[in-house]
Amino acid sequence: MRKIPIDSAESGMVLARDVTNPSGAVLFPQGAELDERMISRLKGLQVDFIFVEGHSEPRISKELYLKKVEQALSKAEMNTVMQTIRDTLLKHIEAIYE
């Protein structure tokens, strides 16, 4: 799932979440395929962003991400709790870049 600004929406994209108004009423349901008319209506309703199906691209490279994590953790005392946190974080990073 990706969160995108409404200005980046394109025909054919599929909503990954319901689009609701401020009171919670569903404007467009999850699974709806966007077309130009729907996008125009969402803009008219001042919807700022939507969630669409698909994966977002990581903002930084995996190598840089791992380097930043190692730098941040190098300042911490590596006891068993911190080691578990480090291992969990590294597994999560690996999963992001699969």
PDB file of N, CA and C in Angstrom:
ATOM      1  N   MET A   1       0.844  -1.164   0.000  1.00  0.00           N
ATOM      2  CA  MET A   1       0.000   0.000   0.000  1.00  0.00           C
ATOM      3  C   MET A   1       0.899   1.240   0.000  1.00  0.00           C
ATOM      4  N   ARG A   2       0.493   2.224  -0.788  1.00  0.00           N
ATOM      5  CA  ARG A   2       1.235   3.482  -0.864  1.00  0.00           C
ATOM      6  C   ARG A   2       0.304   4.645  -0.552  1.00  0.00           C
ATOM      7  N   LYS A   3       0.808   5.603   0.178  1.00  0.00           N
ATOM      8  CA  LYS A   3       0.083   6.855   0.418  1.00  0.00           C
ATOM      9  C   LYS A   3       0.607   7.856  -0.594  1.00  0.00           C
ATOM     10  N   ILE A   4      -0.296   8.399  -1.419  1.00  0.00           N
ATOM     11  CA  ILE A   4       0.129   9.341  -2.451  1.00  0.00           C
ATOM     12  C   ILE A   4      -0.721  10.612  -2.388  1.00  0.00           C
ATOM     13  N   PRO A   5      -0.133  11.744  -2.800  1.00  0.00           N
ATOM     14  CA  PRO A   5      -0.944  12.956  -2.913  1.00  0.00           C
ATOM     15  C   PRO A   5      -1.955  12.781  -4.037  1.00  0.00           C
ATOM     16  N   ILE A   6      -3.107  13.400  -3.888  1.00  0.00           N
ATOM     17  CA  ILE A   6      -4.156  13.250  -4.898  1.00  0.00           C
ATOM     18  C   ILE A   6      -3.670  13.723  -6.267  1.00  0.00           C
ATOM     19  N   ASP A   7      -2.749  14.666  -6.304  1.00  0.00           N
ATOM     20  CA  ASP A   7      -2.217  15.148  -7.583  1.00  0.00           C
ATOM     21  C   ASP A   7      -1.384  14.090  -8.305  1.00  0.00           C
ATOM     22  N   SER A   8      -0.968  13.043  -7.601  1.00  0.00           N
ATOM     23  CA  SER A   8      -0.208  11.952  -8.224  1.00  0.00           C
ATOM     24  C   SER A   8      -1.097  10.784  -8.635  1.00  0.00           C
ATOM     25  N   ALA A   9      -2.380  10.874  -8.344  1.00  0.00           N
ATOM     26  CA  ALA A   9      -3.311   9.788  -8.680  1.00  0.00           C
ATOM     27  C   ALA A   9      -3.461   9.671 -10.193  1.00  0.00           C
ATOM     28  N   GLU A  10      -3.587   8.432 -10.665  1.00  0.00           N
ATOM     29  CA  GLU A  10      -3.740   8.161 -12.095  1.00  0.00           C
ATOM     30  C   GLU A  10      -4.876   7.171 -12.306  1.00  0.00           C
ATOM     31  N   SER A  11      -5.512   7.287 -13.460  1.00  0.00           N
ATOM     32  CA  SER A  11      -6.554   6.323 -13.830  1.00  0.00           C
ATOM     33  C   SER A  11      -5.975   4.920 -13.797  1.00  0.00           C
ATOM     34  N   GLY A  12      -6.757   3.986 -13.294  1.00  0.00           N
ATOM     35  CA  GLY A  12      -6.323   2.594 -13.226  1.00  0.00           C
ATOM     36  C   GLY A  12      -5.766   2.194 -11.875  1.00  0.00           C
ATOM     37  N   MET A  13      -5.353   3.167 -11.050  1.00  0.00           N
ATOM     38  CA  MET A  13      -4.892   2.834  -9.701  1.00  0.00           C
ATOM     39  C   MET A  13      -6.076   2.309  -8.901  1.00  0.00           C
ATOM     40  N   VAL A  14      -5.792   1.440  -7.928  1.00  0.00           N
ATOM     41  CA  VAL A  14      -6.837   0.828  -7.111  1.00  0.00           C
ATOM     42  C   VAL A  14      -6.682   1.302  -5.669  1.00  0.00           C
ATOM     43  N   LEU A  15      -7.792   1.753  -5.088  1.00  0.00           N
ATOM     44  CA  LEU A  15      -7.760   2.231  -3.706  1.00  0.00           C
ATOM     45  C   LEU A  15      -7.467   1.084  -2.743  1.00  0.00           C
ATOM     46  N   ALA A  16      -6.501   1.300  -1.855  1.00  0.00           N
ATOM     47  CA  ALA A  16      -6.145   0.299  -0.850  1.00  0.00           C
ATOM     48  C   ALA A  16      -6.921   0.511   0.447  1.00  0.00           C
ATOM     49  N   ARG A  17      -7.520   1.682   0.603  1.00  0.00           N
ATOM     50  CA  ARG A  17      -8.352   1.999   1.770  1.00  0.00           C
ATOM     51  C   ARG A  17      -9.561   2.789   1.290  1.00  0.00           C
ATOM     52  N   ASP A  18     -10.631   2.741   2.076  1.00  0.00           N
ATOM     53  CA  ASP A  18     -11.778   3.601   1.794  1.00  0.00           C
ATOM     54  C   ASP A  18     -11.331   5.056   1.837  1.00  0.00           C
ATOM     55  N   VAL A  19     -11.920   5.878   0.985  1.00  0.00           N
ATOM     56  CA  VAL A  19     -11.747   7.326   1.074  1.00  0.00           C
ATOM     57  C   VAL A  19     -13.000   7.843   1.769  1.00  0.00           C
ATOM     58  N   THR A  20     -12.799   8.521   2.893  1.00  0.00           N
ATOM     59  CA  THR A  20     -13.932   8.990   3.689  1.00  0.00           C
ATOM     60  C   THR A  20     -13.920  10.505   3.820  1.00  0.00           C
ATOM     61  N   ASN A  21     -15.081  11.050   4.135  1.00  0.00           N
ATOM     62  CA  ASN A  21     -15.152  12.482   4.411  1.00  0.00           C
ATOM     63  C   ASN A  21     -14.861  12.694   5.895  1.00  0.00           C
ATOM     64  N   PRO A  22     -14.771  13.944   6.353  1.00  0.00           N
ATOM     65  CA  PRO A  22     -14.422  14.190   7.761  1.00  0.00           C
ATOM     66  C   PRO A  22     -15.366  13.539   8.774  1.00  0.00           C
ATOM     67  N   SER A  23     -16.604  13.283   8.397  1.00  0.00           N
ATOM     68  CA  SER A  23     -17.526  12.640   9.339  1.00  0.00           C
ATOM     69  C   SER A  23     -17.496  11.119   9.248  1.00  0.00           C
ATOM     70  N   GLY A  24     -16.638  10.577   8.366  1.00  0.00           N
ATOM     71  CA  GLY A  24     -16.468   9.130   8.286  1.00  0.00           C
ATOM     72  C   GLY A  24     -17.282   8.429   7.218  1.00  0.00           C
ATOM     73  N   ALA A  25     -18.096   9.172   6.482  1.00  0.00           N
ATOM     74  CA  ALA A  25     -18.880   8.550   5.407  1.00  0.00           C
ATOM     75  C   ALA A  25     -17.950   8.159   4.259  1.00  0.00           C
ATOM     76  N   VAL A  26     -18.160   6.978   3.706  1.00  0.00           N
ATOM     77  CA  VAL A  26     -17.310   6.482   2.621  1.00  0.00           C
ATOM     78  C   VAL A  26     -17.677   7.188   1.317  1.00  0.00           C
ATOM     79  N   LEU A  27     -16.677   7.855   0.728  1.00  0.00           N
ATOM     80  CA  LEU A  27     -16.859   8.505  -0.571  1.00  0.00           C
ATOM     81  C   LEU A  27     -16.587   7.519  -1.699  1.00  0.00           C
ATOM     82  N   PHE A  28     -15.485   6.768  -1.551  1.00  0.00           N
ATOM     83  CA  PHE A  28     -15.118   5.734  -2.513  1.00  0.00           C
ATOM     84  C   PHE A  28     -14.579   4.552  -1.719  1.00  0.00           C
ATOM     85  N   PRO A  29     -15.037   3.332  -2.012  1.00  0.00           N
ATOM     86  CA  PRO A  29     -14.636   2.171  -1.212  1.00  0.00           C
ATOM     87  C   PRO A  29     -13.269   1.609  -1.603  1.00  0.00           C
ATOM     88  N   GLN A  30     -12.675   0.927  -0.653  1.00  0.00           N
ATOM     89  CA  GLN A  30     -11.451   0.171  -0.912  1.00  0.00           C
ATOM     90  C   GLN A  30     -11.715  -0.756  -2.088  1.00  0.00           C
ATOM     91  N   GLY A  31     -10.750  -0.867  -2.998  1.00  0.00           N
ATOM     92  CA  GLY A  31     -10.890  -1.750  -4.151  1.00  0.00           C
ATOM     93  C   GLY A  31     -11.406  -1.053  -5.394  1.00  0.00           C
ATOM     94  N   ALA A  32     -11.886   0.187  -5.243  1.00  0.00           N
ATOM     95  CA  ALA A  32     -12.384   0.923  -6.411  1.00  0.00           C
ATOM     96  C   ALA A  32     -11.220   1.302  -7.321  1.00  0.00           C
ATOM     97  N   GLU A  33     -11.431   1.153  -8.623  1.00  0.00           N
ATOM     98  CA  GLU A  33     -10.414   1.545  -9.596  1.00  0.00           C
ATOM     99  C   GLU A  33     -10.659   2.997  -9.987  1.00  0.00           C
ATOM    100  N   LEU A  34      -9.618   3.808  -9.857  1.00  0.00           N
ATOM    101  CA  LEU A  34      -9.747   5.231 -10.144  1.00  0.00           C
ATOM    102  C   LEU A  34      -9.900   5.496 -11.632  1.00  0.00           C
ATOM    103  N   ASP A  35     -10.708   6.496 -11.943  1.00  0.00           N
ATOM    104  CA  ASP A  35     -10.780   7.021 -13.302  1.00  0.00           C
ATOM    105  C   ASP A  35     -10.683   8.548 -13.187  1.00  0.00           C
ATOM    106  N   GLU A  36     -10.604   9.230 -14.306  1.00  0.00           N
ATOM    107  CA  GLU A  36     -10.413  10.682 -14.289  1.00  0.00           C
ATOM    108  C   GLU A  36     -11.549  11.398 -13.559  1.00  0.00           C
ATOM    109  N   ARG A  37     -12.769  10.915 -13.725  1.00  0.00           N
ATOM    110  CA  ARG A  37     -13.920  11.538 -13.071  1.00  0.00           C
ATOM    111  C   ARG A  37     -13.797  11.447 -11.550  1.00  0.00           C
ATOM    112  N   MET A  38     -13.402  10.278 -11.050  1.00  0.00           N
ATOM    113  CA  MET A  38     -13.241  10.089  -9.603  1.00  0.00           C
ATOM    114  C   MET A  38     -12.127  10.980  -9.058  1.00  0.00           C
ATOM    115  N   ILE A  39     -11.023  11.042  -9.789  1.00  0.00           N
ATOM    116  CA  ILE A  39      -9.888  11.861  -9.348  1.00  0.00           C
ATOM    117  C   ILE A  39     -10.306  13.326  -9.279  1.00  0.00           C
ATOM    118  N   SER A  40     -11.014  13.782 -10.294  1.00  0.00           N
ATOM    119  CA  SER A  40     -11.491  15.162 -10.319  1.00  0.00           C
ATOM    120  C   SER A  40     -12.429  15.431  -9.140  1.00  0.00           C
ATOM    121  N   ARG A  41     -13.291  14.484  -8.852  1.00  0.00           N
ATOM    122  CA  ARG A  41     -14.231  14.642  -7.730  1.00  0.00           C
ATOM    123  C   ARG A  41     -13.484  14.695  -6.398  1.00  0.00           C
ATOM    124  N   LEU A  42     -12.485  13.835  -6.237  1.00  0.00           N
ATOM    125  CA  LEU A  42     -11.695  13.846  -5.004  1.00  0.00           C
ATOM    126  C   LEU A  42     -10.985  15.183  -4.820  1.00  0.00           C
ATOM    127  N   LYS A  43     -10.440  15.713  -5.905  1.00  0.00           N
ATOM    128  CA  LYS A  43      -9.789  17.025  -5.830  1.00  0.00           C
ATOM    129  C   LYS A  43     -10.805  18.095  -5.444  1.00  0.00           C
ATOM    130  N   GLY A  44     -11.996  18.023  -6.024  1.00  0.00           N
ATOM    131  CA  GLY A  44     -13.053  18.974  -5.709  1.00  0.00           C
ATOM    132  C   GLY A  44     -13.510  18.898  -4.261  1.00  0.00           C
ATOM    133  N   LEU A  45     -13.408  17.717  -3.683  1.00  0.00           N
ATOM    134  CA  LEU A  45     -13.775  17.516  -2.277  1.00  0.00           C
ATOM    135  C   LEU A  45     -12.609  17.834  -1.334  1.00  0.00           C
ATOM    136  N   GLN A  46     -11.527  18.327  -1.906  1.00  0.00           N
ATOM    137  CA  GLN A  46     -10.321  18.718  -1.169  1.00  0.00           C
ATOM    138  C   GLN A  46      -9.687  17.567  -0.395  1.00  0.00           C
ATOM    139  N   VAL A  47      -9.711  16.379  -1.013  1.00  0.00           N
ATOM    140  CA  VAL A  47      -8.988  15.229  -0.462  1.00  0.00           C
ATOM    141  C   VAL A  47      -7.519  15.452  -0.804  1.00  0.00           C
ATOM    142  N   ASP A  48      -6.653  15.438   0.201  1.00  0.00           N
ATOM    143  CA  ASP A  48      -5.235  15.727  -0.012  1.00  0.00           C
ATOM    144  C   ASP A  48      -4.432  14.516  -0.463  1.00  0.00           C
ATOM    145  N   PHE A  49      -4.770  13.330   0.053  1.00  0.00           N
ATOM    146  CA  PHE A  49      -4.017  12.122  -0.281  1.00  0.00           C
ATOM    147  C   PHE A  49      -4.949  10.923  -0.261  1.00  0.00           C
ATOM    148  N   ILE A  50      -4.488   9.832  -0.884  1.00  0.00           N
ATOM    149  CA  ILE A  50      -5.222   8.568  -0.882  1.00  0.00           C
ATOM    150  C   ILE A  50      -4.221   7.435  -0.701  1.00  0.00           C
ATOM    151  N   PHE A  51      -4.734   6.268  -0.356  1.00  0.00           N
ATOM    152  CA  PHE A  51      -3.915   5.068  -0.266  1.00  0.00           C
ATOM    153  C   PHE A  51      -4.269   4.176  -1.449  1.00  0.00           C
ATOM    154  N   VAL A  52      -3.247   3.793  -2.225  1.00  0.00           N
ATOM    155  CA  VAL A  52      -3.471   2.940  -3.384  1.00  0.00           C
ATOM    156  C   VAL A  52      -2.667   1.655  -3.234  1.00  0.00           C
ATOM    157  N   GLU A  53      -3.086   0.626  -3.958  1.00  0.00           N
ATOM    158  CA  GLU A  53      -2.387  -0.654  -3.894  1.00  0.00           C
ATOM    159  C   GLU A  53      -1.009  -0.529  -4.528  1.00  0.00           C
ATOM    160  N   GLY A  54      -0.104  -1.362  -4.056  1.00  0.00           N
ATOM    161  CA  GLY A  54       1.264  -1.365  -4.564  1.00  0.00           C
ATOM    162  C   GLY A  54       2.231  -1.063  -3.434  1.00  0.00           C
ATOM    163  N   HIS A  55       3.496  -1.189  -3.723  1.00  0.00           N
ATOM    164  CA  HIS A  55       4.539  -0.957  -2.728  1.00  0.00           C
ATOM    165  C   HIS A  55       5.193   0.381  -2.982  1.00  0.00           C
ATOM    166  N   SER A  56       5.512   1.064  -1.890  1.00  0.00           N
ATOM    167  CA  SER A  56       6.238   2.317  -2.034  1.00  0.00           C
ATOM    168  C   SER A  56       7.728   2.012  -2.139  1.00  0.00           C
ATOM    169  N   GLU A  57       8.424   2.888  -2.776  1.00  0.00           N
ATOM    170  CA  GLU A  57       9.866   2.739  -2.929  1.00  0.00           C
ATOM    171  C   GLU A  57      10.565   3.332  -1.712  1.00  0.00           C
ATOM    172  N   PRO A  58      11.551   2.641  -1.153  1.00  0.00           N
ATOM    173  CA  PRO A  58      12.306   3.207  -0.039  1.00  0.00           C
ATOM    174  C   PRO A  58      12.982   4.514  -0.467  1.00  0.00           C
ATOM    175  N   ARG A  59      13.084   5.443   0.461  1.00  0.00           N
ATOM    176  CA  ARG A  59      13.647   6.759   0.156  1.00  0.00           C
ATOM    177  C   ARG A  59      15.163   6.760   0.086  1.00  0.00           C
ATOM    178  N   ILE A  60      15.803   5.814   0.797  1.00  0.00           N
ATOM    179  CA  ILE A  60      17.263   5.743   0.764  1.00  0.00           C
ATOM    180  C   ILE A  60      17.679   4.316   0.451  1.00  0.00           C
ATOM    181  N   SER A  61      18.919   4.157   0.048  1.00  0.00           N
ATOM    182  CA  SER A  61      19.409   2.824  -0.297  1.00  0.00           C
ATOM    183  C   SER A  61      19.518   1.957   0.958  1.00  0.00           C
ATOM    184  N   LYS A  62      19.458   0.667   0.741  1.00  0.00           N
ATOM    185  CA  LYS A  62      19.570  -0.286   1.843  1.00  0.00           C
ATOM    186  C   LYS A  62      20.897  -0.106   2.571  1.00  0.00           C
ATOM    187  N   GLU A  63      21.960   0.067   1.813  1.00  0.00           N
ATOM    188  CA  GLU A  63      23.289   0.204   2.405  1.00  0.00           C
ATOM    189  C   GLU A  63      23.365   1.430   3.317  1.00  0.00           C
ATOM    190  N   LEU A  64      22.809   2.551   2.847  1.00  0.00           N
ATOM    191  CA  LEU A  64      22.827   3.769   3.653  1.00  0.00           C
ATOM    192  C   LEU A  64      21.975   3.598   4.908  1.00  0.00           C
ATOM    193  N   TYR A  65      20.835   2.951   4.765  1.00  0.00           N
ATOM    194  CA  TYR A  65      19.953   2.694   5.906  1.00  0.00           C
ATOM    195  C   TYR A  65      20.687   1.856   6.960  1.00  0.00           C
ATOM    196  N   LEU A  66      21.332   0.773   6.516  1.00  0.00           N
ATOM    197  CA  LEU A  66      22.066  -0.088   7.450  1.00  0.00           C
ATOM    198  C   LEU A  66      23.201   0.674   8.129  1.00  0.00           C
ATOM    199  N   LYS A  67      23.887   1.514   7.368  1.00  0.00           N
ATOM    200  CA  LYS A  67      24.991   2.305   7.921  1.00  0.00           C
ATOM    201  C   LYS A  67      24.477   3.252   9.003  1.00  0.00           C
ATOM    202  N   LYS A  68      23.353   3.909   8.748  1.00  0.00           N
ATOM    203  CA  LYS A  68      22.786   4.837   9.729  1.00  0.00           C
ATOM    204  C   LYS A  68      22.367   4.106  11.005  1.00  0.00           C
ATOM    205  N   VAL A  69      21.799   2.918  10.845  1.00  0.00           N
ATOM    206  CA  VAL A  69      21.401   2.133  12.014  1.00  0.00           C
ATOM    207  C   VAL A  69      22.627   1.748  12.829  1.00  0.00           C
ATOM    208  N   GLU A  70      23.652   1.267  12.158  1.00  0.00           N
ATOM    209  CA  GLU A  70      24.873   0.867  12.864  1.00  0.00           C
ATOM    210  C   GLU A  70      25.505   2.058  13.574  1.00  0.00           C
ATOM    211  N   GLN A  71      25.505   3.230  12.931  1.00  0.00           N
ATOM    212  CA  GLN A  71      26.062   4.429  13.567  1.00  0.00           C
ATOM    213  C   GLN A  71      25.266   4.800  14.808  1.00  0.00           C
ATOM    214  N   ALA A  72      23.952   4.755  14.699  1.00  0.00           N
ATOM    215  CA  ALA A  72      23.101   5.113  15.833  1.00  0.00           C
ATOM    216  C   ALA A  72      23.278   4.135  16.991  1.00  0.00           C
ATOM    217  N   LEU A  73      23.366   2.859  16.672  1.00  0.00           N
ATOM    218  CA  LEU A  73      23.479   1.852  17.724  1.00  0.00           C
ATOM    219  C   LEU A  73      24.889   1.739  18.290  1.00  0.00           C
ATOM    220  N   SER A  74      25.877   2.252  17.585  1.00  0.00           N
ATOM    221  CA  SER A  74      27.254   2.157  18.075  1.00  0.00           C
ATOM    222  C   SER A  74      27.439   2.959  19.364  1.00  0.00           C
ATOM    223  N   LYS A  75      26.558   3.905  19.604  1.00  0.00           N
ATOM    224  CA  LYS A  75      26.639   4.740  20.802  1.00  0.00           C
ATOM    225  C   LYS A  75      25.976   4.078  22.010  1.00  0.00           C
ATOM    226  N   ALA A  76      25.234   3.016  21.762  1.00  0.00           N
ATOM    227  CA  ALA A  76      24.507   2.344  22.843  1.00  0.00           C
ATOM    228  C   ALA A  76      25.307   1.163  23.377  1.00  0.00           C
ATOM    229  N   GLU A  77      25.106   0.890  24.647  1.00  0.00           N
ATOM    230  CA  GLU A  77      25.729  -0.287  25.247  1.00  0.00           C
ATOM    231  C   GLU A  77      25.029  -1.526  24.698  1.00  0.00           C
ATOM    232  N   MET A  78      25.793  -2.487  24.181  1.00  0.00           N
ATOM    233  CA  MET A  78      25.205  -3.670  23.544  1.00  0.00           C
ATOM    234  C   MET A  78      24.975  -4.785  24.561  1.00  0.00           C
ATOM    235  N   ASN A  79      23.876  -4.679  25.294  1.00  0.00           N
ATOM    236  CA  ASN A  79      23.462  -5.766  26.168  1.00  0.00           C
ATOM    237  C   ASN A  79      22.482  -6.642  25.394  1.00  0.00           C
ATOM    238  N   THR A  80      21.909  -7.629  26.034  1.00  0.00           N
ATOM    239  CA  THR A  80      21.033  -8.560  25.307  1.00  0.00           C
ATOM    240  C   THR A  80      19.782  -7.877  24.764  1.00  0.00           C
ATOM    241  N   VAL A  81      19.262  -6.913  25.483  1.00  0.00           N
ATOM    242  CA  VAL A  81      18.069  -6.203  25.009  1.00  0.00           C
ATOM    243  C   VAL A  81      18.409  -5.395  23.760  1.00  0.00           C
ATOM    244  N   MET A  82      19.499  -4.658  23.807  1.00  0.00           N
ATOM    245  CA  MET A  82      19.898  -3.851  22.645  1.00  0.00           C
ATOM    246  C   MET A  82      20.252  -4.746  21.457  1.00  0.00           C
ATOM    247  N   GLN A  83      20.849  -5.888  21.713  1.00  0.00           N
ATOM    248  CA  GLN A  83      21.178  -6.815  20.630  1.00  0.00           C
ATOM    249  C   GLN A  83      19.902  -7.328  19.969  1.00  0.00           C
ATOM    250  N   THR A  84      18.889  -7.617  20.772  1.00  0.00           N
ATOM    251  CA  THR A  84      17.598  -8.064  20.231  1.00  0.00           C
ATOM    252  C   THR A  84      16.957  -6.962  19.396  1.00  0.00           C
ATOM    253  N   ILE A  85      17.003  -5.735  19.896  1.00  0.00           N
ATOM    254  CA  ILE A  85      16.463  -4.598  19.141  1.00  0.00           C
ATOM    255  C   ILE A  85      17.210  -4.442  17.821  1.00  0.00           C
ATOM    256  N   ARG A  86      18.526  -4.518  17.867  1.00  0.00           N
ATOM    257  CA  ARG A  86      19.348  -4.389  16.660  1.00  0.00           C
ATOM    258  C   ARG A  86      18.991  -5.476  15.650  1.00  0.00           C
ATOM    259  N   ASP A  87      18.919  -6.716  16.099  1.00  0.00           N
ATOM    260  CA  ASP A  87      18.617  -7.830  15.199  1.00  0.00           C
ATOM    261  C   ASP A  87      17.232  -7.686  14.576  1.00  0.00           C
ATOM    262  N   THR A  88      16.260  -7.275  15.389  1.00  0.00           N
ATOM    263  CA  THR A  88      14.900  -7.080  14.884  1.00  0.00           C
ATOM    264  C   THR A  88      14.865  -5.968  13.848  1.00  0.00           C
ATOM    265  N   LEU A  89      15.543  -4.881  14.123  1.00  0.00           N
ATOM    266  CA  LEU A  89      15.589  -3.752  13.192  1.00  0.00           C
ATOM    267  C   LEU A  89      16.263  -4.145  11.879  1.00  0.00           C
ATOM    268  N   LEU A  90      17.351  -4.874  11.950  1.00  0.00           N
ATOM    269  CA  LEU A  90      18.044  -5.300  10.730  1.00  0.00           C
ATOM    270  C   LEU A  90      17.186  -6.252   9.903  1.00  0.00           C
ATOM    271  N   LYS A  91      16.444  -7.138  10.548  1.00  0.00           N
ATOM    272  CA  LYS A  91      15.527  -8.032   9.822  1.00  0.00           C
ATOM    273  C   LYS A  91      14.433  -7.227   9.129  1.00  0.00           C
ATOM    274  N   HIS A  92      13.942  -6.213   9.820  1.00  0.00           N
ATOM    275  CA  HIS A  92      12.909  -5.354   9.226  1.00  0.00           C
ATOM    276  C   HIS A  92      13.448  -4.627   7.993  1.00  0.00           C
ATOM    277  N   ILE A  93      14.643  -4.108   8.090  1.00  0.00           N
ATOM    278  CA  ILE A  93      15.255  -3.412   6.946  1.00  0.00           C
ATOM    279  C   ILE A  93      15.426  -4.374   5.781  1.00  0.00           C
ATOM    280  N   GLU A  94      15.882  -5.573   6.056  1.00  0.00           N
ATOM    281  CA  GLU A  94      16.036  -6.579   4.996  1.00  0.00           C
ATOM    282  C   GLU A  94      14.697  -6.840   4.309  1.00  0.00           C
ATOM    283  N   ALA A  95      13.624  -6.924   5.090  1.00  0.00           N
ATOM    284  CA  ALA A  95      12.299  -7.197   4.528  1.00  0.00           C
ATOM    285  C   ALA A  95      11.815  -6.047   3.648  1.00  0.00           C
ATOM    286  N   ILE A  96      12.140  -4.829   4.020  1.00  0.00           N
ATOM    287  CA  ILE A  96      11.731  -3.664   3.226  1.00  0.00           C
ATOM    288  C   ILE A  96      12.325  -3.726   1.825  1.00  0.00           C
ATOM    289  N   TYR A  97      13.549  -4.187   1.727  1.00  0.00           N
ATOM    290  CA  TYR A  97      14.272  -4.147   0.456  1.00  0.00           C
ATOM    291  C   TYR A  97      14.206  -5.449  -0.330  1.00  0.00           C
ATOM    292  N   GLU A  98      13.330  -6.377   0.064  1.00  0.00           N
ATOM    293  CA  GLU A  98      13.195  -7.638  -0.695  1.00  0.00           C
ATOM    294  C   GLU A  98      12.485  -7.409  -2.003  1.00  0.00           C
TER     295      GLU A  98
END
